[in-house]
mmCIF file of N, CA and C in Angstrom:
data_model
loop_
_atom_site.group_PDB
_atom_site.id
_atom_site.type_symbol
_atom_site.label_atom_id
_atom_site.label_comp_id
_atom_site.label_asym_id
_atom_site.label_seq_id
_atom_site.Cartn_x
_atom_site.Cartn_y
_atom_site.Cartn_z
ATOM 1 N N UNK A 15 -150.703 163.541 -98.657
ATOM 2 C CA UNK A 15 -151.040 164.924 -98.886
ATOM 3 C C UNK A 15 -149.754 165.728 -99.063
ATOM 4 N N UNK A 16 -149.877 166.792 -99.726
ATOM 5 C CA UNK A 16 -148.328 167.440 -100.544
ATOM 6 C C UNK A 16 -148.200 168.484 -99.344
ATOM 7 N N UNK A 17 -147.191 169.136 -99.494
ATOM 8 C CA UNK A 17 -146.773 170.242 -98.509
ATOM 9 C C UNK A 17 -146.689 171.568 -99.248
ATOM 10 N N UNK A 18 -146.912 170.941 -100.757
ATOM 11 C CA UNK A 18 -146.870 172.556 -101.651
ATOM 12 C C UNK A 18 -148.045 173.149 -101.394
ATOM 13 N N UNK A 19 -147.767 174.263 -101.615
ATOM 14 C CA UNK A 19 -149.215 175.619 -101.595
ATOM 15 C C UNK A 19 -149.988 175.370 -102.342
ATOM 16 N N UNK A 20 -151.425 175.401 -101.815
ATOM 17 C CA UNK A 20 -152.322 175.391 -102.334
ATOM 18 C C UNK A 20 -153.467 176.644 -102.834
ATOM 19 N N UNK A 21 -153.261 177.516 -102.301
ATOM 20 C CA UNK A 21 -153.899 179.021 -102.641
ATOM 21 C C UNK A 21 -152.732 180.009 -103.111
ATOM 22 N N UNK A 22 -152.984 180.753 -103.989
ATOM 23 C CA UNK A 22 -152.646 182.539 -103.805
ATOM 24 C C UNK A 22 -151.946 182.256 -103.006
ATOM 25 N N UNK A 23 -152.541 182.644 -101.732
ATOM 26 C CA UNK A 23 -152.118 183.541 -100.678
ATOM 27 C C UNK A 23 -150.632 182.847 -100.540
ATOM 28 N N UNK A 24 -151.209 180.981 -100.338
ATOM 29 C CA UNK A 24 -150.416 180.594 -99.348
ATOM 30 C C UNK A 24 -148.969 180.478 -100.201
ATOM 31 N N UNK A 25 -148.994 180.409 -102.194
ATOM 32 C CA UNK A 25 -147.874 179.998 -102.572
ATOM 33 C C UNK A 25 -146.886 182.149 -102.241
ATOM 34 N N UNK A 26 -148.165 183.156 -102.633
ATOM 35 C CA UNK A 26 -147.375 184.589 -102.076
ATOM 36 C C UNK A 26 -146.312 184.357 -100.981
ATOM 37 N N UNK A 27 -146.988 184.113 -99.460
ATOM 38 C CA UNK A 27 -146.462 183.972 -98.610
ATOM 39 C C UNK A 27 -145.147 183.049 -98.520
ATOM 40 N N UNK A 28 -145.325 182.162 -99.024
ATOM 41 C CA UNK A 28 -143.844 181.265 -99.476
ATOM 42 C C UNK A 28 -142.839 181.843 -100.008
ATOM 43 N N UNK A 29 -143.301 182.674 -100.858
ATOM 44 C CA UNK A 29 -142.559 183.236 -101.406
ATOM 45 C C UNK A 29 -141.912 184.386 -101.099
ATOM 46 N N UNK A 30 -142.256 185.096 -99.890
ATOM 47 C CA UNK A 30 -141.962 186.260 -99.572
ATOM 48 C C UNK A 30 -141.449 185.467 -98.403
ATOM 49 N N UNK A 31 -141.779 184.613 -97.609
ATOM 50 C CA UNK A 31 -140.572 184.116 -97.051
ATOM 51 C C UNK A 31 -139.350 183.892 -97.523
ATOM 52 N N UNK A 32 -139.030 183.517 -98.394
ATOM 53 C CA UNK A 32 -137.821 183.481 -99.169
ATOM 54 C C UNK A 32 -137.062 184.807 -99.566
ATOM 55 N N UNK A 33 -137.658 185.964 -99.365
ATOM 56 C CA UNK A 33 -137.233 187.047 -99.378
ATOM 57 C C UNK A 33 -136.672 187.887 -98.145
ATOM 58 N N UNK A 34 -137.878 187.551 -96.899
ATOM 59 C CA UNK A 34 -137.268 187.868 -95.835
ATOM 60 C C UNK A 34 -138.095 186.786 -94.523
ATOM 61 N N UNK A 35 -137.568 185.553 -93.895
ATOM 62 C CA UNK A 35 -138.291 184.672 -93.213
ATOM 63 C C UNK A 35 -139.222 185.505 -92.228
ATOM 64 N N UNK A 36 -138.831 186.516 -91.775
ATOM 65 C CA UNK A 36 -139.840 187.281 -90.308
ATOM 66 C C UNK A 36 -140.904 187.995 -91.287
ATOM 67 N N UNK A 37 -141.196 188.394 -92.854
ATOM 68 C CA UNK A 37 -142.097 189.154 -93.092
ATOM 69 C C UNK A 37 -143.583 188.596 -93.500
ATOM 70 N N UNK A 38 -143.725 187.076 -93.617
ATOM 71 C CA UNK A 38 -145.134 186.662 -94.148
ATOM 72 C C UNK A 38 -145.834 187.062 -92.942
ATOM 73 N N UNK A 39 -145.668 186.438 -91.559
ATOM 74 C CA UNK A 39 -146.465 187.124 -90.517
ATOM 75 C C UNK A 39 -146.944 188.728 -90.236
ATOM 76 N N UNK A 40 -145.689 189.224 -90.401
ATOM 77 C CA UNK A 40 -145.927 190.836 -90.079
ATOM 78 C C UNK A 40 -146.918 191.200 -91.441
ATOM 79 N N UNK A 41 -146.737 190.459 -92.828
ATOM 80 C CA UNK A 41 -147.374 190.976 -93.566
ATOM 81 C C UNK A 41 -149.081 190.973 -93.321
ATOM 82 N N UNK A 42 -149.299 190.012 -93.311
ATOM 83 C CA UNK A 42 -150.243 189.323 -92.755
ATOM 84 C C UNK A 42 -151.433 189.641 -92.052
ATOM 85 N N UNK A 43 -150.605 190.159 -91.214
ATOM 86 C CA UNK A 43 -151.000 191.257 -89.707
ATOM 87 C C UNK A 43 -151.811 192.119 -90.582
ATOM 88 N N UNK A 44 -150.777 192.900 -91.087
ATOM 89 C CA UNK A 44 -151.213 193.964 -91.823
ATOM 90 C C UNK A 44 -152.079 193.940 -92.950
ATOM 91 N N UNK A 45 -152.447 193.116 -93.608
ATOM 92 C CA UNK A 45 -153.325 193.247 -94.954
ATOM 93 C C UNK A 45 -154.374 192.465 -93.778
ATOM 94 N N UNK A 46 -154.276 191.511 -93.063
ATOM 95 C CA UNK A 46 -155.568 191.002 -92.965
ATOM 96 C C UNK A 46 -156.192 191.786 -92.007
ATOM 97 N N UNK A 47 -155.596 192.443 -91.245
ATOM 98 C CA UNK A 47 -156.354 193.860 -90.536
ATOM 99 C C UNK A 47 -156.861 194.997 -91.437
ATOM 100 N N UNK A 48 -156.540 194.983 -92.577
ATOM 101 C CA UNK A 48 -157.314 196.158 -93.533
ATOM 102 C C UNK A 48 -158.369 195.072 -94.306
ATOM 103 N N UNK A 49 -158.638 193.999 -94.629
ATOM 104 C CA UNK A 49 -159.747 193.571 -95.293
ATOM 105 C C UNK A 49 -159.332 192.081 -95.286
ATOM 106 N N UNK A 50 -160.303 190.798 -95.627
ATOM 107 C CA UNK A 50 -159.799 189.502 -95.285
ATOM 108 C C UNK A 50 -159.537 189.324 -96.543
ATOM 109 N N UNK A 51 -159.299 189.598 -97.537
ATOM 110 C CA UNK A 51 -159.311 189.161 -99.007
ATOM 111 C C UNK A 51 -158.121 189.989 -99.250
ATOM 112 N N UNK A 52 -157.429 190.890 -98.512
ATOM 113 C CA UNK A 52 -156.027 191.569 -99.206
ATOM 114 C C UNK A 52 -155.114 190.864 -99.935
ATOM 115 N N UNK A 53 -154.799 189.837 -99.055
ATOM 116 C CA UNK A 53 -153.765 189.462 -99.112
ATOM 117 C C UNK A 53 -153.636 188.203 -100.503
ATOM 118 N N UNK A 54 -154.895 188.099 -100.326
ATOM 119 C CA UNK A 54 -154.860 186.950 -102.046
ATOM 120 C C UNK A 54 -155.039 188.130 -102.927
ATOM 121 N N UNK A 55 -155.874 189.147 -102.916
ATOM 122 C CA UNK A 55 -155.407 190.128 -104.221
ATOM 123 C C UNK A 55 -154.519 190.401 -104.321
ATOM 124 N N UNK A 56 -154.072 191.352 -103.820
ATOM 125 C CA UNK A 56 -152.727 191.898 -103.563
ATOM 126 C C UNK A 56 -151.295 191.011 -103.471
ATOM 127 N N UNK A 57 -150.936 190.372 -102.860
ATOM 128 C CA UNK A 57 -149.870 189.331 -103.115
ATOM 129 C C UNK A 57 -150.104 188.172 -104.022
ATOM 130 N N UNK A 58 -151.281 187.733 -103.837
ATOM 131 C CA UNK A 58 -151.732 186.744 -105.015
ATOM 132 C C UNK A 58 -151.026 187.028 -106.376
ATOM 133 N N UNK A 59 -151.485 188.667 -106.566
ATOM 134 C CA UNK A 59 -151.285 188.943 -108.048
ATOM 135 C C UNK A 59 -149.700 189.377 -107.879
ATOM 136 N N UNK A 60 -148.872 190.071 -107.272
ATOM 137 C CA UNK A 60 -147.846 190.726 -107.052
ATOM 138 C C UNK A 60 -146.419 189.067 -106.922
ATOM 139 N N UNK A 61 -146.921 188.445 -105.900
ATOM 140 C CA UNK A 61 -145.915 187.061 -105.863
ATOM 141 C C UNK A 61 -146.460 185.897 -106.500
ATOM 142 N N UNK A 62 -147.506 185.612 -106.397
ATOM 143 C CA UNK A 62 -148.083 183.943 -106.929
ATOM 144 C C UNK A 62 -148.251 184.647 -108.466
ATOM 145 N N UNK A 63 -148.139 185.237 -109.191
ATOM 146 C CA UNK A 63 -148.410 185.731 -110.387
ATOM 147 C C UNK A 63 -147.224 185.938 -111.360
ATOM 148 N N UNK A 64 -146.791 186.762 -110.484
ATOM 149 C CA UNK A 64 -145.830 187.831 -111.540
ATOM 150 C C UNK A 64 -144.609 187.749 -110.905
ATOM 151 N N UNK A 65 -144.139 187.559 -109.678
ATOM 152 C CA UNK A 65 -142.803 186.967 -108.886
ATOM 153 C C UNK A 65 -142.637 185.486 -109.160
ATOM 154 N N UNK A 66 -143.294 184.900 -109.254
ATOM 155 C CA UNK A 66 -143.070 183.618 -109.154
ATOM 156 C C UNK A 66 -142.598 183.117 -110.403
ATOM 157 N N UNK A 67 -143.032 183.725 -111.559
ATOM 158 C CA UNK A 67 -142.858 183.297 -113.145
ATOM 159 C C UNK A 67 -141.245 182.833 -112.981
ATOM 160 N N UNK A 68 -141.006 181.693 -114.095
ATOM 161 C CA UNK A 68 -139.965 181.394 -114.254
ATOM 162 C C UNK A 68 -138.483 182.019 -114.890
ATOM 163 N N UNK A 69 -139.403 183.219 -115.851
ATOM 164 C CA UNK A 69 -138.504 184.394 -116.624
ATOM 165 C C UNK A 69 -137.535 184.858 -116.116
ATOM 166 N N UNK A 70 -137.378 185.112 -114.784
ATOM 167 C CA UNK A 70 -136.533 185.632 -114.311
ATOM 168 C C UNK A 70 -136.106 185.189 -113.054
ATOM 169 N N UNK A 71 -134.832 184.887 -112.714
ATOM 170 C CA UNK A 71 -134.448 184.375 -111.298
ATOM 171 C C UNK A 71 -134.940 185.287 -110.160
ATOM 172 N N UNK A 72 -135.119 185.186 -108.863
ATOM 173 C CA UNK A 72 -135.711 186.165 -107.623
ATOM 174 C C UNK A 72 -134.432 186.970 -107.045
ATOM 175 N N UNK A 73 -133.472 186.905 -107.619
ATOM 176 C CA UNK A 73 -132.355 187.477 -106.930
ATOM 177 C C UNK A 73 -132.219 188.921 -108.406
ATOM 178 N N UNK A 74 -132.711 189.156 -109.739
ATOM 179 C CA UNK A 74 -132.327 189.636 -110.386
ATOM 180 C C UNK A 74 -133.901 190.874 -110.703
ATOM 181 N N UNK A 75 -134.702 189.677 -109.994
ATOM 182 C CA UNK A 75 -136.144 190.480 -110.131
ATOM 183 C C UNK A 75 -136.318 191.324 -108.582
ATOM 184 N N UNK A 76 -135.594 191.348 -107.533
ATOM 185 C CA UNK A 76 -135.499 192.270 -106.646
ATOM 186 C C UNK A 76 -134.733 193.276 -107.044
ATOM 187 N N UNK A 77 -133.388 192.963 -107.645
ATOM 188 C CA UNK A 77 -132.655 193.952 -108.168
ATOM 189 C C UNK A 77 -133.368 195.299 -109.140
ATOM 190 N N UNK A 78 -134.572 194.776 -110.183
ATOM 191 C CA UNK A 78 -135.429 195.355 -110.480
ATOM 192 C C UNK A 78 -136.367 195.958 -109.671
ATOM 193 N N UNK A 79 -136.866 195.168 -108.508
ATOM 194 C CA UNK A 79 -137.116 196.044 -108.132
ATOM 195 C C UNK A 79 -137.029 196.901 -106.822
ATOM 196 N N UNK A 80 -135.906 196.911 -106.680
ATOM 197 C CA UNK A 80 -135.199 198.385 -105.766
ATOM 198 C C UNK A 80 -135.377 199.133 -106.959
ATOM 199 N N UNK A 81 -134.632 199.161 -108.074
ATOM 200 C CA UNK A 81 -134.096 199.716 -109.274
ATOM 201 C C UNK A 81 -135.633 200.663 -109.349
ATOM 202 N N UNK A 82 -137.200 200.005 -109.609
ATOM 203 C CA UNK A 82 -138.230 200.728 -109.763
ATOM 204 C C UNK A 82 -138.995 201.158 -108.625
ATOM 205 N N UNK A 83 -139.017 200.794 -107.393
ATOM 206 C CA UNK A 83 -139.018 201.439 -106.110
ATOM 207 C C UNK A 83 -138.256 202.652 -105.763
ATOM 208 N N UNK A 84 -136.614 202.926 -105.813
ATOM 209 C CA UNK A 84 -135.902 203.940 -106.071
ATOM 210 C C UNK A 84 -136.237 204.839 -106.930
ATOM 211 N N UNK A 85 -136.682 205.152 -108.025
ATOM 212 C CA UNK A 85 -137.137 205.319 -109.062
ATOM 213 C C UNK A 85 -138.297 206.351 -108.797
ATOM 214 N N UNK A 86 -139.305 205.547 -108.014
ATOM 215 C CA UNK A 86 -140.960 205.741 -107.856
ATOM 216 C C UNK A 86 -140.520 206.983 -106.709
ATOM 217 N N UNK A 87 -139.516 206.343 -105.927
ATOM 218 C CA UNK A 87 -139.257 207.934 -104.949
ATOM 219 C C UNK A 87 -140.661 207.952 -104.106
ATOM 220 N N UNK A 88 -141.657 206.734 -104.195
ATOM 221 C CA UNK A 88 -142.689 207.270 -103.180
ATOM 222 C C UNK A 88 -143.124 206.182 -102.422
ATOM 223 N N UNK A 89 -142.332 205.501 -102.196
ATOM 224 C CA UNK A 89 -142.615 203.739 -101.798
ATOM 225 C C UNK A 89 -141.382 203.375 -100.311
ATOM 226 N N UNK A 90 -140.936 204.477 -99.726
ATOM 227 C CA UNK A 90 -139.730 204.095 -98.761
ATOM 228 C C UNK A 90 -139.810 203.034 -98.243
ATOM 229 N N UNK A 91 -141.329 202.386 -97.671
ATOM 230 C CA UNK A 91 -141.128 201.288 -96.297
ATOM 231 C C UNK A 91 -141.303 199.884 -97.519
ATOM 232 N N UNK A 92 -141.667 200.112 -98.508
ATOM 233 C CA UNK A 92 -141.461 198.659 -100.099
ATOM 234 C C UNK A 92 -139.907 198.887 -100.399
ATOM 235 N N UNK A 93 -139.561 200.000 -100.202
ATOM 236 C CA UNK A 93 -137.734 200.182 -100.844
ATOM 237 C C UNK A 93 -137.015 199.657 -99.990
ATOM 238 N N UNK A 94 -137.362 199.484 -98.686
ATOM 239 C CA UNK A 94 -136.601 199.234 -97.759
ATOM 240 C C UNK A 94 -136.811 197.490 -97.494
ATOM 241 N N UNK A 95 -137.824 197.591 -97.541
ATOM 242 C CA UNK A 95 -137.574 195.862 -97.684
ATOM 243 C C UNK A 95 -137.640 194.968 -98.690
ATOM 244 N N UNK A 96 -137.470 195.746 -99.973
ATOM 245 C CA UNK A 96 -137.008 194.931 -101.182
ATOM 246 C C UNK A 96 -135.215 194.967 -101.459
ATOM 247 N N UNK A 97 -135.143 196.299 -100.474
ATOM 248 C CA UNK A 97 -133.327 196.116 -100.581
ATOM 249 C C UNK A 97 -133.238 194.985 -99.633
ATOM 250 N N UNK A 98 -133.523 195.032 -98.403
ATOM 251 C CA UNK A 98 -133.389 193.690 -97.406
ATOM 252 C C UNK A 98 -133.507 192.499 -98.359
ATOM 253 N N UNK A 99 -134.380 192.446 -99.018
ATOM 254 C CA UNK A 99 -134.591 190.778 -99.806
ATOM 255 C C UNK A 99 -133.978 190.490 -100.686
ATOM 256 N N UNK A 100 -133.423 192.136 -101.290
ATOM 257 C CA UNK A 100 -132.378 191.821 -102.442
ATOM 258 C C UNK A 100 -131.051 191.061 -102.122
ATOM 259 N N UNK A 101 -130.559 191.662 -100.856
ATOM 260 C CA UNK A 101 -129.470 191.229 -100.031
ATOM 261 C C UNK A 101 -129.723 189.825 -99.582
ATOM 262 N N UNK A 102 -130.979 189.593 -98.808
ATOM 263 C CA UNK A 102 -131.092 187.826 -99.177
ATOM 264 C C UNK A 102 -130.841 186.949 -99.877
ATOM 265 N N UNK A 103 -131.118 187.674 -101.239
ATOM 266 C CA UNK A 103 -131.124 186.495 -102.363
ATOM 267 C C UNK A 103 -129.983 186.899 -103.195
ATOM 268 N N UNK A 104 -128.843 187.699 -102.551
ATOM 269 C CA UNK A 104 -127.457 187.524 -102.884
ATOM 270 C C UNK A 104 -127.001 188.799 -103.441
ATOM 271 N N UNK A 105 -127.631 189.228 -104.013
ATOM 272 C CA UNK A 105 -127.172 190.735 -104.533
ATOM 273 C C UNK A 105 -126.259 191.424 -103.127
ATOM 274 N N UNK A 106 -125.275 191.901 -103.852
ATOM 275 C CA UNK A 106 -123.895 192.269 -103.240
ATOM 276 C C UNK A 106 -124.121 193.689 -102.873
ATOM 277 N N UNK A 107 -123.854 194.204 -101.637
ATOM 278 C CA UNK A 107 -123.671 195.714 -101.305
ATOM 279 C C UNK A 107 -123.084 196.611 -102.566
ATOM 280 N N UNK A 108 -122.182 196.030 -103.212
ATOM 281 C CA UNK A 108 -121.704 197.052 -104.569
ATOM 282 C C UNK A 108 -122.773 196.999 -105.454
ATOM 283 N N UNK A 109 -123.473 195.668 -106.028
ATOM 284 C CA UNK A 109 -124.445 195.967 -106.752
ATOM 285 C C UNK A 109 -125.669 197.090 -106.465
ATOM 286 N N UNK A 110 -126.184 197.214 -104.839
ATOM 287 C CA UNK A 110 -126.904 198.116 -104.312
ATOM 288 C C UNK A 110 -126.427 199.257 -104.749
ATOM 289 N N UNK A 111 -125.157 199.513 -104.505
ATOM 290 C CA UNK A 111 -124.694 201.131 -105.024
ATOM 291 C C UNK A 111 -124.768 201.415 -106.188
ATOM 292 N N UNK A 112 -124.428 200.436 -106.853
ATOM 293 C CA UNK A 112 -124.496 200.956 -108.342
ATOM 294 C C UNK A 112 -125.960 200.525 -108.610
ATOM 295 N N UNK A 113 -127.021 200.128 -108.817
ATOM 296 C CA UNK A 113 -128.545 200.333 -108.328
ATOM 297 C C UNK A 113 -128.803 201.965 -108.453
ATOM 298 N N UNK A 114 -128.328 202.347 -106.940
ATOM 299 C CA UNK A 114 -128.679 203.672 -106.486
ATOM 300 C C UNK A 114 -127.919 204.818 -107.480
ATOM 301 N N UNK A 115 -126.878 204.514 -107.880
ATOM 302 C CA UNK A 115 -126.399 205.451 -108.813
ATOM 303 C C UNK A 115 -126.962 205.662 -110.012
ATOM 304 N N UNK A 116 -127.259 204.884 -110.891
ATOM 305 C CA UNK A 116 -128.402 204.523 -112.140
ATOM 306 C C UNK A 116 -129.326 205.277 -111.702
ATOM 307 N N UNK A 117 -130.221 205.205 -110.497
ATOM 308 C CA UNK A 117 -131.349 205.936 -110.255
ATOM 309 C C UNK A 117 -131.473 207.283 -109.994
ATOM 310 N N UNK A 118 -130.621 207.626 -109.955
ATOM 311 C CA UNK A 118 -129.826 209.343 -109.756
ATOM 312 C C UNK A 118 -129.913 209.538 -111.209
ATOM 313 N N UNK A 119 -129.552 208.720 -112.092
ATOM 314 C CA UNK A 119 -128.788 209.370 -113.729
ATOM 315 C C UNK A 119 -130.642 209.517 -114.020
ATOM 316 N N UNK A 120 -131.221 208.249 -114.225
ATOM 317 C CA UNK A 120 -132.621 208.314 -114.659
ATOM 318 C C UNK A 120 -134.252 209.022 -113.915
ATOM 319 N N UNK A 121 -133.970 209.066 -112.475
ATOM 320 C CA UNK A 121 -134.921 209.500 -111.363
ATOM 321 C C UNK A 121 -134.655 210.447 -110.615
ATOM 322 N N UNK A 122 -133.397 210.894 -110.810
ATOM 323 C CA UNK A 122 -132.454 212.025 -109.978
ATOM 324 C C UNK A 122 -131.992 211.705 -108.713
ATOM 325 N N UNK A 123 -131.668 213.022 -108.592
ATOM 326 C CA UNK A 123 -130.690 212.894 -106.927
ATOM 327 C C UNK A 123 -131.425 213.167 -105.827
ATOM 328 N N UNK A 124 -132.962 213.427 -105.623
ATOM 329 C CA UNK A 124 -133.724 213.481 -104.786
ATOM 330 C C UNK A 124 -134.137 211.905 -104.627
ATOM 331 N N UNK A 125 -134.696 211.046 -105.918
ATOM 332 C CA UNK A 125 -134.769 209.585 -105.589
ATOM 333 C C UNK A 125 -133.830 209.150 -105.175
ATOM 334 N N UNK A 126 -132.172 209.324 -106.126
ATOM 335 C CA UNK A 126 -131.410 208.519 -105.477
ATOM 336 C C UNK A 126 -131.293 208.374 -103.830
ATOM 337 N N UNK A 127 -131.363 209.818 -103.219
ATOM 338 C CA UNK A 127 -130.598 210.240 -101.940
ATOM 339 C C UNK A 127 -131.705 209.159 -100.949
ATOM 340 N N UNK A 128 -133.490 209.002 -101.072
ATOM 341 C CA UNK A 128 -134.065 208.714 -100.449
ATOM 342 C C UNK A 128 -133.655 207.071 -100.618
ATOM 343 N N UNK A 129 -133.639 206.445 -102.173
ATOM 344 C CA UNK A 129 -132.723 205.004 -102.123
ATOM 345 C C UNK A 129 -131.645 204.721 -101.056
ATOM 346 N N UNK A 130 -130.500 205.931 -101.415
ATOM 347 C CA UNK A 130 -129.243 205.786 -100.248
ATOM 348 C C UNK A 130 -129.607 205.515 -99.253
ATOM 349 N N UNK A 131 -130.488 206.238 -98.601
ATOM 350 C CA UNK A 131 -130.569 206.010 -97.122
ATOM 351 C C UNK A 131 -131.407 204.944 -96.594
ATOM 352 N N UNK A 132 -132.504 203.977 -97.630
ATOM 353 C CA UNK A 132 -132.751 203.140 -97.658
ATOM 354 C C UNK A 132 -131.848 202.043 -97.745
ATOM 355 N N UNK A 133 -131.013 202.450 -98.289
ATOM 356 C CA UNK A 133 -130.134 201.266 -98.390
ATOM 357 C C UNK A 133 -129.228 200.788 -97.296
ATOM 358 N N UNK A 134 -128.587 201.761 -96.442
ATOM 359 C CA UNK A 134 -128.036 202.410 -95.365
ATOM 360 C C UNK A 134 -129.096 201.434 -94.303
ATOM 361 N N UNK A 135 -130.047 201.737 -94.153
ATOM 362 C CA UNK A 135 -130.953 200.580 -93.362
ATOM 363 C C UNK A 135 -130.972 199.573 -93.552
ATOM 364 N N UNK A 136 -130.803 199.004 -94.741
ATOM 365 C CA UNK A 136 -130.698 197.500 -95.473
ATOM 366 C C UNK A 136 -129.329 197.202 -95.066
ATOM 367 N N UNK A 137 -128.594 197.789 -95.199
ATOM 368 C CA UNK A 137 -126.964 197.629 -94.733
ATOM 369 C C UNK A 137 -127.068 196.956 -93.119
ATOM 370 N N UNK A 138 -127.362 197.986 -92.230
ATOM 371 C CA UNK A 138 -127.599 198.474 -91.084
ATOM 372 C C UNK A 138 -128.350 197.033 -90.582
ATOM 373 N N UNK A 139 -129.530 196.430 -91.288
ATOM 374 C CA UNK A 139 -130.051 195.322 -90.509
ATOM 375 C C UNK A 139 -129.270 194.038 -91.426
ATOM 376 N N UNK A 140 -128.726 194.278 -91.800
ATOM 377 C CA UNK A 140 -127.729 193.045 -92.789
ATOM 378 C C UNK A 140 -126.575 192.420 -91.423
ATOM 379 N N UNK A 141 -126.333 193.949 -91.804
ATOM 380 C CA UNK A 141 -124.897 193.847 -89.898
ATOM 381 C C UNK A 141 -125.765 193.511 -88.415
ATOM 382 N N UNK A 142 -126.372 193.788 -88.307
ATOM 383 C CA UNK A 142 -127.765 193.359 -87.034
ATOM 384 C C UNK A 142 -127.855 192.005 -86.714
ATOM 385 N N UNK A 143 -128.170 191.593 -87.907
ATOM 386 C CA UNK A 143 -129.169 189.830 -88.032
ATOM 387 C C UNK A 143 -128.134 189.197 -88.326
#
């Protein structure tokens, strides 16, 4: 018997382990306390779908998306732990800044500032862990 994923859920969750090891549980928690089917819609389609594709490496598709999280200006506690995962999968504290600066030129300085200080937390548990 294989050890690869066999559902949605379970290849999502793999995959978002790889982003940050402590978040498949906490996620978990949380979608399967709002409905038992969240978590295969919702991550199903978001990681086993559209993260997972081969198009793009996972270290360049977080970078995207801080880049559209920053941006959205309405997503802080997704901004904050897609900068954490960005930093996982190698993206460099300078790349973060310049990230956040781009998003100032295109989303302004109200997105950028709420990015900054997201990032500042991403920093903050980088030095922590």
């Amino acid at each position: 018997m294989s050890d690869a994923p066999t559902t949605r859920r379970d290849e999502a969750f793999a995959l978002l382990a790889r982003l940050e090891p402590e978040a498949p549980s906490r996620v978990a928690r949380n979608l399967d306390d709002f409905d038992a089917d969240a978590a295969e819609i919702l991550l199903g389609f978001a990681f086993a779908d559209v993260v997972a594709r081969d198009g793009l490496d996972l270290r360049t598709r977080e970078m995207l998306t801080v880049a559209m999280l920053g941006a959205m200006g309405t997503a802080q506690g997704q901004l904050e732990f897609h900068l954490r995962a960005a930093l996982n999968t190698g993206v460099t504290r300078e790349e973060v800044v310049e990230i956040v600066l781009q998003v100032a030129v295109y989303a302004g300085i109200p997105a950028a500032m709420n990015a900054m200080s997201a990032a500042k937390a991403a920093f903050r548990a980088q030095d922590a862990g």
